[in-house]
Short mmCIF file of C-alpha atoms in Angstrom, two decimals:
data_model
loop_
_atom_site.label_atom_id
_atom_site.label_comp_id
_atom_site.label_asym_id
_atom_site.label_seq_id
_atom_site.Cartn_x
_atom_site.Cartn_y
_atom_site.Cartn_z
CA UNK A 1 26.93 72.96 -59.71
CA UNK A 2 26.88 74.06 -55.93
CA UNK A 3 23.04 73.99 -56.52
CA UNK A 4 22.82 70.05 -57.88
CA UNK A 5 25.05 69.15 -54.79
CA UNK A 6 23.03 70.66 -52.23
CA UNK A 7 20.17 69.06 -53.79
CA UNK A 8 21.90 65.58 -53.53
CA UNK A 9 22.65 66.19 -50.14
CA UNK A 10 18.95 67.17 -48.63
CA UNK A 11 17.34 64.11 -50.89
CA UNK A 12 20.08 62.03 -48.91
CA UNK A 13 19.46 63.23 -45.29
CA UNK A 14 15.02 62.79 -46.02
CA UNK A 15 15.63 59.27 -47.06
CA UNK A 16 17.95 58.05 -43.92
CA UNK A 17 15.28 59.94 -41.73
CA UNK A 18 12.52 57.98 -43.60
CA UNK A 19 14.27 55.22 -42.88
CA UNK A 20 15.41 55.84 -39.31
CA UNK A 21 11.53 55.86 -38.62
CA UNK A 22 10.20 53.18 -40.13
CA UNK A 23 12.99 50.75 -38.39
CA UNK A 24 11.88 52.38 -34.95
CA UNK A 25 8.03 51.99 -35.79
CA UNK A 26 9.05 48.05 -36.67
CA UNK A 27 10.70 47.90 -33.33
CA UNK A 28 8.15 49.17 -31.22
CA UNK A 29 5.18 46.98 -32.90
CA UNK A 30 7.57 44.34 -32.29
CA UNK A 31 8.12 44.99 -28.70
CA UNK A 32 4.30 45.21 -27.96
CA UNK A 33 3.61 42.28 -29.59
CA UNK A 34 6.77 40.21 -27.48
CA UNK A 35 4.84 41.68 -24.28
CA UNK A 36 1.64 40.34 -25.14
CA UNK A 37 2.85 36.67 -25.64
CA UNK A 38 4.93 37.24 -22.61
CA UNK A 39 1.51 38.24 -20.74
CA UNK A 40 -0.05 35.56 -22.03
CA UNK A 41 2.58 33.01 -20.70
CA UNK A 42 3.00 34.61 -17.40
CA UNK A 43 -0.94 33.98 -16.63
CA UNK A 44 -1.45 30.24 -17.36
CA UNK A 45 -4.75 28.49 -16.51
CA UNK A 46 -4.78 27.10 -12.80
CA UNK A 47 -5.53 22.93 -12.93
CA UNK A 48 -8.16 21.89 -11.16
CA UNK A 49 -10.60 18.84 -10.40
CA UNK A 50 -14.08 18.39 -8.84
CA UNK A 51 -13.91 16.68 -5.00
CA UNK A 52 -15.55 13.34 -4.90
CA UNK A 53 -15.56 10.04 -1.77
CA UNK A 54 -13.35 7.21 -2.72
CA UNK A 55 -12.03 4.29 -1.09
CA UNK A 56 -7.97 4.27 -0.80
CA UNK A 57 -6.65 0.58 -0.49
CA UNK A 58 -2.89 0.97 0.21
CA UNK A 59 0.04 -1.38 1.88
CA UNK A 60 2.69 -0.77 4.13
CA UNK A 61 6.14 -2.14 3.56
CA UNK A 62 8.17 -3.14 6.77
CA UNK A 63 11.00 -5.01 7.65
CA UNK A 64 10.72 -8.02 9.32
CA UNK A 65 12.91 -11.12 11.24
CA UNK A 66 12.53 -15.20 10.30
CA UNK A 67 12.80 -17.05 13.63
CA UNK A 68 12.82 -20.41 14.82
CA UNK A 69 9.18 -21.52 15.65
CA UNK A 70 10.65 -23.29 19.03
CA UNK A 71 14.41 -22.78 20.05
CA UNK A 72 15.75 -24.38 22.89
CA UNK A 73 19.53 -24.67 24.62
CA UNK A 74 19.77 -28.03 26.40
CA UNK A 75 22.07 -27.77 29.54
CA UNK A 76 23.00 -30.70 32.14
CA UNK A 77 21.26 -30.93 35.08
CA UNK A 78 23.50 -32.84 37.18
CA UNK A 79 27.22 -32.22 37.85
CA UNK A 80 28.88 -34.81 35.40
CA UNK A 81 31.09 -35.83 32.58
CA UNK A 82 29.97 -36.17 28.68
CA UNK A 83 30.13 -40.15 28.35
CA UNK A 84 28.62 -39.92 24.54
CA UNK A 85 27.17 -37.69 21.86
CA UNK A 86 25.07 -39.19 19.23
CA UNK A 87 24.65 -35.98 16.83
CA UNK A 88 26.04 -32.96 15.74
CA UNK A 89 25.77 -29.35 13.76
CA UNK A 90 23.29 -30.17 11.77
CA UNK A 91 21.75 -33.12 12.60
CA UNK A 92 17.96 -33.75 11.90
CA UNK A 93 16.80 -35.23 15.48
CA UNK A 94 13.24 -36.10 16.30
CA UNK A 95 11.22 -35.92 19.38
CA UNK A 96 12.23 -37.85 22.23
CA UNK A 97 15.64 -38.90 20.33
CA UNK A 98 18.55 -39.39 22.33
CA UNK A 99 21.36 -36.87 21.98
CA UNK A 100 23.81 -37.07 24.61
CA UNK A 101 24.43 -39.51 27.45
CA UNK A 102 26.64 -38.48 30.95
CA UNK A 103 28.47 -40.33 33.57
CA UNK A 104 28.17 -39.51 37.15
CA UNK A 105 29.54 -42.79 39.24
CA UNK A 106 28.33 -41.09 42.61
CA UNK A 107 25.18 -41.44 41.52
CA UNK A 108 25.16 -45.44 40.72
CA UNK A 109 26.40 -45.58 44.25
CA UNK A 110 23.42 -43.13 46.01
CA UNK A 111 21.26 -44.85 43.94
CA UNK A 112 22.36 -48.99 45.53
CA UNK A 113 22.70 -47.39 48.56
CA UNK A 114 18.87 -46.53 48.14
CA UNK A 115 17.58 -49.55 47.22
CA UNK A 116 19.17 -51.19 50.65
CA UNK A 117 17.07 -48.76 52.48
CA UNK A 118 14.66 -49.42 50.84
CA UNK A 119 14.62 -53.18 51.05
CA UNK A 120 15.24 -53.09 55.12
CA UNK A 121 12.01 -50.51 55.92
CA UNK A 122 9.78 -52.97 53.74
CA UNK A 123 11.14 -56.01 56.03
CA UNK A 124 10.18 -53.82 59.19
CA UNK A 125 6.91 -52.91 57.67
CA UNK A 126 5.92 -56.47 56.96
CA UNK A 127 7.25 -57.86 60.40
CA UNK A 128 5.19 -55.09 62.38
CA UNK A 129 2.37 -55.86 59.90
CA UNK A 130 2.38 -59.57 60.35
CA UNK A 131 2.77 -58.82 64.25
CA UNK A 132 -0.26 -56.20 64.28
CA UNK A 133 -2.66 -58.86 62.42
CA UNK A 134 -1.59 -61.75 64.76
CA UNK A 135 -2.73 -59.59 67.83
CA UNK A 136 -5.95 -58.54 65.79
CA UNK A 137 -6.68 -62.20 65.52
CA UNK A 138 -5.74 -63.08 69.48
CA UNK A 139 -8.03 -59.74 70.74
CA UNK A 140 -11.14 -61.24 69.43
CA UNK A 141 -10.70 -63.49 72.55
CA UNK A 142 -12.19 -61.92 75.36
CA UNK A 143 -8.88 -61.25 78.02
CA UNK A 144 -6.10 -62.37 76.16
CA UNK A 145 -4.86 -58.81 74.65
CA UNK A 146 -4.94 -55.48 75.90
CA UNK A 147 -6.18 -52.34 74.28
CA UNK A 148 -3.03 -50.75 74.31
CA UNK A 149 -1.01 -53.55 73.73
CA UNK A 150 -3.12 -53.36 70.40
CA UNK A 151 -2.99 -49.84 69.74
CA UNK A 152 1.00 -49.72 70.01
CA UNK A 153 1.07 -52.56 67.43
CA UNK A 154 -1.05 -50.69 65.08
CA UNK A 155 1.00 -47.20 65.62
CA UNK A 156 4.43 -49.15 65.05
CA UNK A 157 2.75 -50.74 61.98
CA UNK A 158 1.72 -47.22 60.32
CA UNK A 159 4.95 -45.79 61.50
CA UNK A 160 7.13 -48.61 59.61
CA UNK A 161 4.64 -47.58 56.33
CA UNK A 162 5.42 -44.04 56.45
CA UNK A 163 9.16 -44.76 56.99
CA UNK A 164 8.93 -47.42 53.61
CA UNK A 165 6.77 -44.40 51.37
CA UNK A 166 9.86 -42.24 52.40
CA UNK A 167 12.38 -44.41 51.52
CA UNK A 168 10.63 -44.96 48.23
CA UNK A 169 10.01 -41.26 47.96
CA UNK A 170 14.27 -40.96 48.01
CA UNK A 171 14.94 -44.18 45.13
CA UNK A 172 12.30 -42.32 43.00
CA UNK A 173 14.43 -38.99 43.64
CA UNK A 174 17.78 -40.75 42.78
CA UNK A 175 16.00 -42.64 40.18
CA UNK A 176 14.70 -39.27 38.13
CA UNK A 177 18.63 -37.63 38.78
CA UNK A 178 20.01 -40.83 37.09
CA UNK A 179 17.35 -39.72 33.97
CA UNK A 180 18.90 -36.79 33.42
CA UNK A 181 22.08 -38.12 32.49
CA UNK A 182 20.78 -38.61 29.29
CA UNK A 183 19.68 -35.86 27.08
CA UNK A 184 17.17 -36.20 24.21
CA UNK A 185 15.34 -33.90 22.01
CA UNK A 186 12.07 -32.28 23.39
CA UNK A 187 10.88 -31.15 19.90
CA UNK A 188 11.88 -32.15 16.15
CA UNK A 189 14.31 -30.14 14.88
CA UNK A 190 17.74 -29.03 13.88
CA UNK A 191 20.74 -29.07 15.90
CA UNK A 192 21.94 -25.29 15.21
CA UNK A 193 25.15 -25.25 17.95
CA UNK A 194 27.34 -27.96 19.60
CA UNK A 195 29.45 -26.57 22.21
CA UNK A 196 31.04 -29.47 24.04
CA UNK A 197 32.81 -33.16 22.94
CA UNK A 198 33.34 -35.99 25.28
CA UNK A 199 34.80 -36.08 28.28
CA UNK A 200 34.04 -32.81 28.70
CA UNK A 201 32.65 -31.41 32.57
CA UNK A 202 29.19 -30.51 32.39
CA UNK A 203 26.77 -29.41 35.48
CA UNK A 204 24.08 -26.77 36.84
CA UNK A 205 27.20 -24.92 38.67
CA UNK A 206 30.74 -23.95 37.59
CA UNK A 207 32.99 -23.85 34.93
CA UNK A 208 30.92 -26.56 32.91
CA UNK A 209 27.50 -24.40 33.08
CA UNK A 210 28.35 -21.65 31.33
CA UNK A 211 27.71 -22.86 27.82
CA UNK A 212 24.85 -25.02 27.02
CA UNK A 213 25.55 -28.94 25.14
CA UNK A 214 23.15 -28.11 22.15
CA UNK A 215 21.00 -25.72 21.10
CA UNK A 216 18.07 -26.61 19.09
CA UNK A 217 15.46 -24.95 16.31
CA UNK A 218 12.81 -26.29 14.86
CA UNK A 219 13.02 -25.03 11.02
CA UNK A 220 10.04 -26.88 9.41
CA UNK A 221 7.76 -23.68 10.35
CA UNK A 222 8.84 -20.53 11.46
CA UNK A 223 8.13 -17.11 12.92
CA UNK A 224 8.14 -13.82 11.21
CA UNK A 225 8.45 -11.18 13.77
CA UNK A 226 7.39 -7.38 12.68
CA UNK A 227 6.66 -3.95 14.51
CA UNK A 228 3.35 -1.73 12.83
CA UNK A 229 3.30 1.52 13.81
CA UNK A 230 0.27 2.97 15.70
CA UNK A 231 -1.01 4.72 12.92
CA UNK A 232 -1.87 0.68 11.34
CA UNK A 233 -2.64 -1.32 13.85
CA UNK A 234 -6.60 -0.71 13.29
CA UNK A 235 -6.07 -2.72 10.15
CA UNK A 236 -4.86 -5.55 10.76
CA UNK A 237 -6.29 -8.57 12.28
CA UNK A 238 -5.14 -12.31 12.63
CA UNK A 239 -5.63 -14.66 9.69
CA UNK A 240 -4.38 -11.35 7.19
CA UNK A 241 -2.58 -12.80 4.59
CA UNK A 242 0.77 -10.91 4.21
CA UNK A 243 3.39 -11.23 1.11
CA UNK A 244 7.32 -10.78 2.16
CA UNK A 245 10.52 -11.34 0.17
CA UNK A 246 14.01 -12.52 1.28
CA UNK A 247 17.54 -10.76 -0.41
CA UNK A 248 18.82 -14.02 -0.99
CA UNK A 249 16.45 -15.63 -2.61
CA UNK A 250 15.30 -12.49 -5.22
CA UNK A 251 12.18 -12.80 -7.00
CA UNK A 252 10.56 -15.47 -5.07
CA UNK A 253 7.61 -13.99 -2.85
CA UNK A 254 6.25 -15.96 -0.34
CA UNK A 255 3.37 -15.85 1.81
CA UNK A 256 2.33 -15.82 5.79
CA UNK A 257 -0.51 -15.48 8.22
CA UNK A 258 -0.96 -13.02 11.03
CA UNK A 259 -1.29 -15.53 13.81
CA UNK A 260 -0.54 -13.71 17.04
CA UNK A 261 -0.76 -9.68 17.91
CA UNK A 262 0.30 -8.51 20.88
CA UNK A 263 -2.54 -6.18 22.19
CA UNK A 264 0.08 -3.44 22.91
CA UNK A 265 2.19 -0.95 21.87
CA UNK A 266 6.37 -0.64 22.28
CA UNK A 267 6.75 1.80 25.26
CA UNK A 268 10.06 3.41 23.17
CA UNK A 269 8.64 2.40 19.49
CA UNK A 270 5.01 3.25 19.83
CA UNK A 271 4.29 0.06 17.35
CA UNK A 272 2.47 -3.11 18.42
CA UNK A 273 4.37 -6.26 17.51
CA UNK A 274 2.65 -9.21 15.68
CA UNK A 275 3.68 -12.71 14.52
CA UNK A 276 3.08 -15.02 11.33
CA UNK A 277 3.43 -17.86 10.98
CA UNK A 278 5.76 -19.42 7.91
CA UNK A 279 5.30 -22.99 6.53
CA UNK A 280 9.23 -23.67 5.74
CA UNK A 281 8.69 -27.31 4.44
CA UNK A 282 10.98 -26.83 1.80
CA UNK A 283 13.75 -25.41 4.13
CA UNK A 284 14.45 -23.03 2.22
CA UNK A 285 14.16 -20.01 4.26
CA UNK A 286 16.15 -19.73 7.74
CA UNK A 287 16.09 -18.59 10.96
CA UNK A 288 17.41 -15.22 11.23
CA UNK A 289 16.88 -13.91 7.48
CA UNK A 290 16.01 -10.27 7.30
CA UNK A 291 12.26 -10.01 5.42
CA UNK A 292 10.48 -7.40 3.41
CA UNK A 293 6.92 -7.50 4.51
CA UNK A 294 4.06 -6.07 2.58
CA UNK A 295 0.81 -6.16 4.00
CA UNK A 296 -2.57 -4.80 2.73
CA UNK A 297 -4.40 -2.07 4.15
CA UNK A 298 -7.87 -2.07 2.62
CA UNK A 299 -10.48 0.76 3.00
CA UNK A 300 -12.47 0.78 5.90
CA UNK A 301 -14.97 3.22 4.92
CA UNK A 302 -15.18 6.33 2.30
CA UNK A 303 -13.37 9.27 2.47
CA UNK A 304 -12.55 12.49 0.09
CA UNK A 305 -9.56 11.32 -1.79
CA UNK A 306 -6.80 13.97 -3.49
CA UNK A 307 -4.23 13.93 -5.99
CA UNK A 308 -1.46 13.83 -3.52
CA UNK A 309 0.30 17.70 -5.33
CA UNK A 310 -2.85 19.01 -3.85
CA UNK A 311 -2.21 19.27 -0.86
CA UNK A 312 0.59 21.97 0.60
CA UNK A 313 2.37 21.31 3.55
CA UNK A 314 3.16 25.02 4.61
CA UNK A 315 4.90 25.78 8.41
CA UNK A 316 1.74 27.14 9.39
CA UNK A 317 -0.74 24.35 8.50
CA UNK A 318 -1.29 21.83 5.64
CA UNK A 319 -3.99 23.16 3.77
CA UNK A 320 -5.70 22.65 -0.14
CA UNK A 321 -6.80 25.23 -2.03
CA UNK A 322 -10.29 25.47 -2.94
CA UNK A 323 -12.10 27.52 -6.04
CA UNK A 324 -15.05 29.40 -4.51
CA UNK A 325 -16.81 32.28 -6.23
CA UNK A 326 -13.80 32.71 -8.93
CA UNK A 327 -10.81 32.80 -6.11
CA UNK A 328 -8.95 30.88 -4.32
CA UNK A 329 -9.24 29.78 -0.84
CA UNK A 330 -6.96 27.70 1.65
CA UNK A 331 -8.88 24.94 3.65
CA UNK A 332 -6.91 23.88 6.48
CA UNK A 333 -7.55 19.74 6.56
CA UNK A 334 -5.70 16.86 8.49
CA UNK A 335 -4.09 14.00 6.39
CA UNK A 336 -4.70 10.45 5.75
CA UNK A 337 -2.94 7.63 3.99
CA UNK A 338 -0.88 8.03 0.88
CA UNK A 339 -0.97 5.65 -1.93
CA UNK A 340 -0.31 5.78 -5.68
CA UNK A 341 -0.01 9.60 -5.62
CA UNK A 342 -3.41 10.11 -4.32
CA UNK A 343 -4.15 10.96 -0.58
CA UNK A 344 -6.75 10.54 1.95
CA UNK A 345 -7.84 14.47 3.21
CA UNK A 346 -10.70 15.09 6.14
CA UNK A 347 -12.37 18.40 7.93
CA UNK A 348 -12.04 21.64 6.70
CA UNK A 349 -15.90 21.56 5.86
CA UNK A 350 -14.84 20.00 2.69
CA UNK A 351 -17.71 18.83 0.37
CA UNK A 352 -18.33 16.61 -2.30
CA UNK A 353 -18.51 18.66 -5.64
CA UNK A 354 -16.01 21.35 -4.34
CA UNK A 355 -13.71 22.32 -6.85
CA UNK A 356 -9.80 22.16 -5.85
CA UNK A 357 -6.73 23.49 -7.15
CA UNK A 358 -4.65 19.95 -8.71
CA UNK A 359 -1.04 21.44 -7.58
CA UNK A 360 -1.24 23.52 -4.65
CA UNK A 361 1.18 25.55 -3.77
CA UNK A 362 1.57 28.59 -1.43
CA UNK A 363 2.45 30.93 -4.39
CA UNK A 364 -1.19 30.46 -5.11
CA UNK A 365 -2.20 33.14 -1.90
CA UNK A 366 -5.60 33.44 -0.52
CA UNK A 367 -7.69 35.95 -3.00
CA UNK A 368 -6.00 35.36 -6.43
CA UNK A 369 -8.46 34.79 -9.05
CA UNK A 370 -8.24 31.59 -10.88
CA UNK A 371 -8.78 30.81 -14.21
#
């Protein structure tokens, strides 16, 4: 009986140790195999692409300012009082209209006491005219006028002229001061600000300077002021057309001409200012809106052209990584433009056909093999 049990017992013990092994054999083919695909994984193929010339067309997107075409404040030249005002905030005015008219009685009275002294150096010019003539006619008989008697005729004569072109030099003076009681509207435009009402003091000097009477705009075409960086300025030239967009009137683009470039650049910007100019017929856009401005910047010649992941911007230099003879190797280069995820990428001795790496990166170091 002790026999059969022992029996039992040893059959028991093989079987687990059969077992035991077979589980461990199971786990280490299973463990190899896990380390393979985990090999496999951890060496992906490297993406890459053959070099070729393109042309990159891109745009810049700036801000830009709507201004008044011509804007103008309109202050009173003479020390007066506002008699009348014919418009207001608002008000369409066209050239030449009349806008405000002034009082100044001081004037009226400079301006009659003028025209007396005016009136008495014409009498004495025509009396020592008359008197010169009447000698010229005696002298032509031999003895009966001297020379000098003559010649001090003729003298008074011019002298009584010069005194009559003065006095009419001083009525045309009082004359012009007298027109600029009277403001009107050198330009067509809007009246944009109104600062004074009737009766009010107005003058060159004082209290009544400090403000001006109107200020005008003219809105039917209007300015749109920008700033390009350096980097741009090669690109543009006048007659560009340029697209821009206002907040307040969303989704409706509208377009504008480079008219005017300044030539030179912002001392504290570094960016050369230019102008368009804005047909606003429709009045719907205003001085002092805030545009967006897109402008084109076409291709000016060819260039080697890169996904824009290929190129690593590293704190020692910004560099791509080329495929040569199986490995990889970093080519320093200097950047161009960027547009739709593809950049523009010079020196370096970069040829076309080289083979780059798609997503650089400095992981990738200088050496590695890639597949």
């Amino acid at each position: 009986m002790k026999r059969n049990n022992l029996v039992v017992t040893t059959l028991l013990t093989v079987s687990l140790l059969l077992m035991m092994t077979m589980q461990s054999c199971n786990s280490s083919d299973r463990g190899k195999t896990e380390n393979k695909a985990a090999a496999v994984v951890a060496v992906p193929p490297t993406p890459v692409f053959v070099l070729q010339k393109g042309m990159l067309a891109s745009r810049l997107d700036i801000p830009g300012e709507l201004i008044a075409f011509q804007k103008v404040d309109l202050y009173a030249k003479v020390s007066s009082f506002v008699k009348k005002m014919y418009v207001d905030v608002g008000s369409q005015v066209k050239q030449g209209q009349l806008l405000a008219t002034m009082e100044a009685p001081e004037i009226g009275s400079q301006l009659a006491g003028s025209q007396s002294k005016l009136e008495s150096f014409n009498a004495l010019y025509q009396a020592s005219k008359a008197t010169y003539n009447r000698l010229l006619e005696t002298s032509k008989t031999p003895g009966t006028i001297s020379p000098n008697e003559l010649e001090l005729a003729l003298a008074k004569q011019n002298s009584d002229l010069a005194q009559l072109n003065a006095a009419k030099a001083a009525a045309r003076e009082i004359t012009d001061t007298r027109n600029y009681l009277e403001i009107r509207a050198p330009f067509s435009g809007v009246i944009s600000a109104r600062n004074v009402s009737a009766g009010a003091y107005v003058g060159p000097a004082g209290k009544g300077s400090d403000m001006p009477i109107f200020s005008l705009q003219q809105q039917s075409k209007l300015r749109l002021v920008a700033s390009i960086p350096a980097t741009y300025t090669s690109f543009l030239n006048n007659k560009s057309k340029v697209n821009f967009t206002v907040n307040s009137l969303a989704g409706e683009k509208f377009t504008a001409t480079i008219a005017r470039l300044s030539g030179a650049l912002d001392n504290r910007l570094r960016s050369e200012s230019i102008e368009m100019d804005v047909d606003n017929s429709s009045k719907k856009l205003l001085p002092g809106m805030i545009a967006e401005i897109s402008i084109p910047l076409p291709a000016q010649d060819s260039s080697f052209v890169v996904p824009k992941t290929a190129v690593v911007n590293s704190t020692q230099k910004i560099f791509v990584i080329r495929k040569l003879n199986g490995k990889a190797e970093w080519v320093e280069i200097k950047k161009g433009r960027d547009a739709d995820g593809k950049t523009e990428v010079y020196g370096g001795g970069l040829k076309t056909g080289d083979t780059l790496v798609t997503s650089g990166s400095e992981e990738i170091r200088e050496g590695t093999v890639i597949k």
